[in-house]
C-alpha atoms as a printed R data frame, in Angstrom:
   type eleno elety resid chain resno       x      y      z
1  ATOM     1    CA   MET     A     1 219.601 22.762 97.398
2  ATOM     2    CA   ALA     A     2 216.329 22.071 98.798
3  ATOM     3    CA   GLY     A     3 214.909 25.207 97.296
4  ATOM     4    CA   LYS     A     4 216.020 24.025 93.826
5  ATOM     5    CA   ARG     A     5 214.224 20.743 94.400
6  ATOM     6    CA   MET     A     6 211.015 22.569 95.387
7  ATOM     7    CA   LEU     A     7 211.219 24.622 92.290
8  ATOM     8    CA   TRP     A     8 211.486 21.514 90.078
9  ATOM     9    CA   PHE     A     9 208.806 19.785 91.944
10 ATOM    10    CA   ALA     A    10 206.416 22.830 91.487
11 ATOM    11    CA   ALA     A    11 207.278 23.051 87.815
12 ATOM    12    CA   PHE     A    12 206.416 19.316 87.521
13 ATOM    13    CA   LEU     A    13 203.108 19.700 89.151
14 ATOM    14    CA   ILE     A    14 202.163 22.681 86.827
15 ATOM    15    CA   LEU     A    15 203.139 20.643 83.738
16 ATOM    16    CA   LEU     A    16 200.797 17.877 84.915
17 ATOM    17    CA   ALA     A    17 197.997 20.329 85.443
18 ATOM    18    CA   VAL     A    18 198.287 22.026 81.940
19 ATOM    19    CA   PRO     A    19 196.069 20.274 79.311
20 ATOM    20    CA   GLY     A    20 198.025 18.624 76.399
21 ATOM    21    CA   ASN     A    21 197.448 18.947 72.654
22 ATOM    22    CA   ALA     A    22 195.369 15.894 72.107
23 ATOM    23    CA   GLN     A    23 193.154 16.247 69.118
24 ATOM    24    CA   GLY     A    24 189.503 16.091 69.408
25 ATOM    25    CA   SER     A    25 187.348 16.197 72.464
26 ATOM    26    CA   LYS     A    26 184.355 14.455 74.149
27 ATOM    27    CA   HIS     A    27 182.281 17.696 73.867
28 ATOM    28    CA   VAL     A    28 182.707 17.922 69.958
29 ATOM    29    CA   CYS     A    29 181.957 14.184 69.614
30 ATOM    30    CA   ARG     A    30 178.728 14.368 71.781
31 ATOM    31    CA   THR     A    31 177.688 17.632 70.022
32 ATOM    32    CA   ALA     A    32 177.731 15.610 66.763
33 ATOM    33    CA   GLY     A    33 175.598 12.996 68.270
34 ATOM    34    CA   GLY     A    34 178.334 10.482 68.823
35 ATOM    35    CA   GLN     A    35 179.771  8.633 71.711
36 ATOM    36    CA   CYS     A    36 183.442  7.996 72.676
37 ATOM    37    CA   ARG     A    37 184.557  4.431 72.498
38 ATOM    38    CA   MET     A    38 187.801  2.708 73.314
39 ATOM    39    CA   GLY     A    39 189.143  0.560 70.434
40 ATOM    40    CA   ILE     A    40 186.570  0.086 67.763
41 ATOM    41    CA   CYS     A    41 183.080  1.241 67.107
42 ATOM    42    CA   LEU     A    42 180.253 -1.140 67.882
43 ATOM    43    CA   SER     A    43 178.132 -2.998 65.348
44 ATOM    44    CA   GLY     A    44 175.848 -0.546 63.712
45 ATOM    45    CA   GLU     A    45 178.023  2.433 64.317
46 ATOM    46    CA   VAL     A    46 180.519  4.443 62.149
47 ATOM    47    CA   ARG     A    47 183.640  6.381 63.079
48 ATOM    48    CA   ILE     A    48 182.916 10.146 62.712
49 ATOM    49    CA   GLY     A    49 186.159 11.252 64.449
50 ATOM    50    CA   ASP     A    50 188.419 11.015 67.579
51 ATOM    51    CA   CYS     A    51 187.838 12.005 71.165
52 ATOM    52    CA   PHE     A    52 191.582 11.604 71.801
53 ATOM    53    CA   ILE     A    53 194.416 10.315 69.663
54 ATOM    54    CA   PRO     A    54 195.285  7.468 69.194
55 ATOM    55    CA   VAL     A    55 192.799  5.090 70.897
56 ATOM    56    CA   ILE     A    56 189.441  6.726 71.691
57 ATOM    57    CA   LEU     A    57 187.172  7.015 68.683
58 ATOM    58    CA   CYS     A    58 183.989  8.972 68.367
59 ATOM    59    CA   CYS     A    59 181.291  6.657 66.940
60 ATOM    60    CA   LYS     A    60 177.799  7.499 65.834
61 ATOM    61    CA   LYS     A    61 174.964  5.026 64.719
62 ATOM    62    CA   TYR     A    62 174.389  4.901 61.021
63 ATOM    63    CA   PRO     A    63 171.955  7.393 59.874
64 ATOM    64    CA   VAL     A    64 168.428  5.806 59.602
65 ATOM    65    CA   ARG     A    65 166.846  6.424 56.165
66 ATOM    66    CA   LYS     A    66 163.078  6.829 56.057
67 ATOM    67    CA   GLU     A    67 161.682  4.673 53.296
68 ATOM    68    CA   THR     A    68 159.563  6.628 50.740
69 ATOM    69    CA   GLY     A    69 155.876  5.607 50.960
70 ATOM    70    CA   GLU     A    70 155.273  5.108 47.274
71 ATOM    71    CA   LEU     A    71 152.954  2.179 48.004
72 ATOM    72    CA   GLN     A    72 151.244  3.855 50.980
73 ATOM    73    CA   GLY     A    73 147.848  5.301 50.538
74 ATOM    74    CA   GLY     A    74 147.370  3.464 47.180
75 ATOM    75    CA   ALA     A    75 144.018  2.678 45.603
């Protein structure tokens, strides 16, 4: 009986150590230039994906557009 309990305990520990099938990862988010955030993205950021489903989002600052210098260097 004690051997069977030890076997179940070992199986339980192995299941805890095996990674799950959560979608997304911190590495992919950071490679894309984003940061993982709990809940919602901060002001000035846009959601570009998920670090882990369902609550940790991958957020990235809005892309900054360079204004064209049509009036620069004028006469």
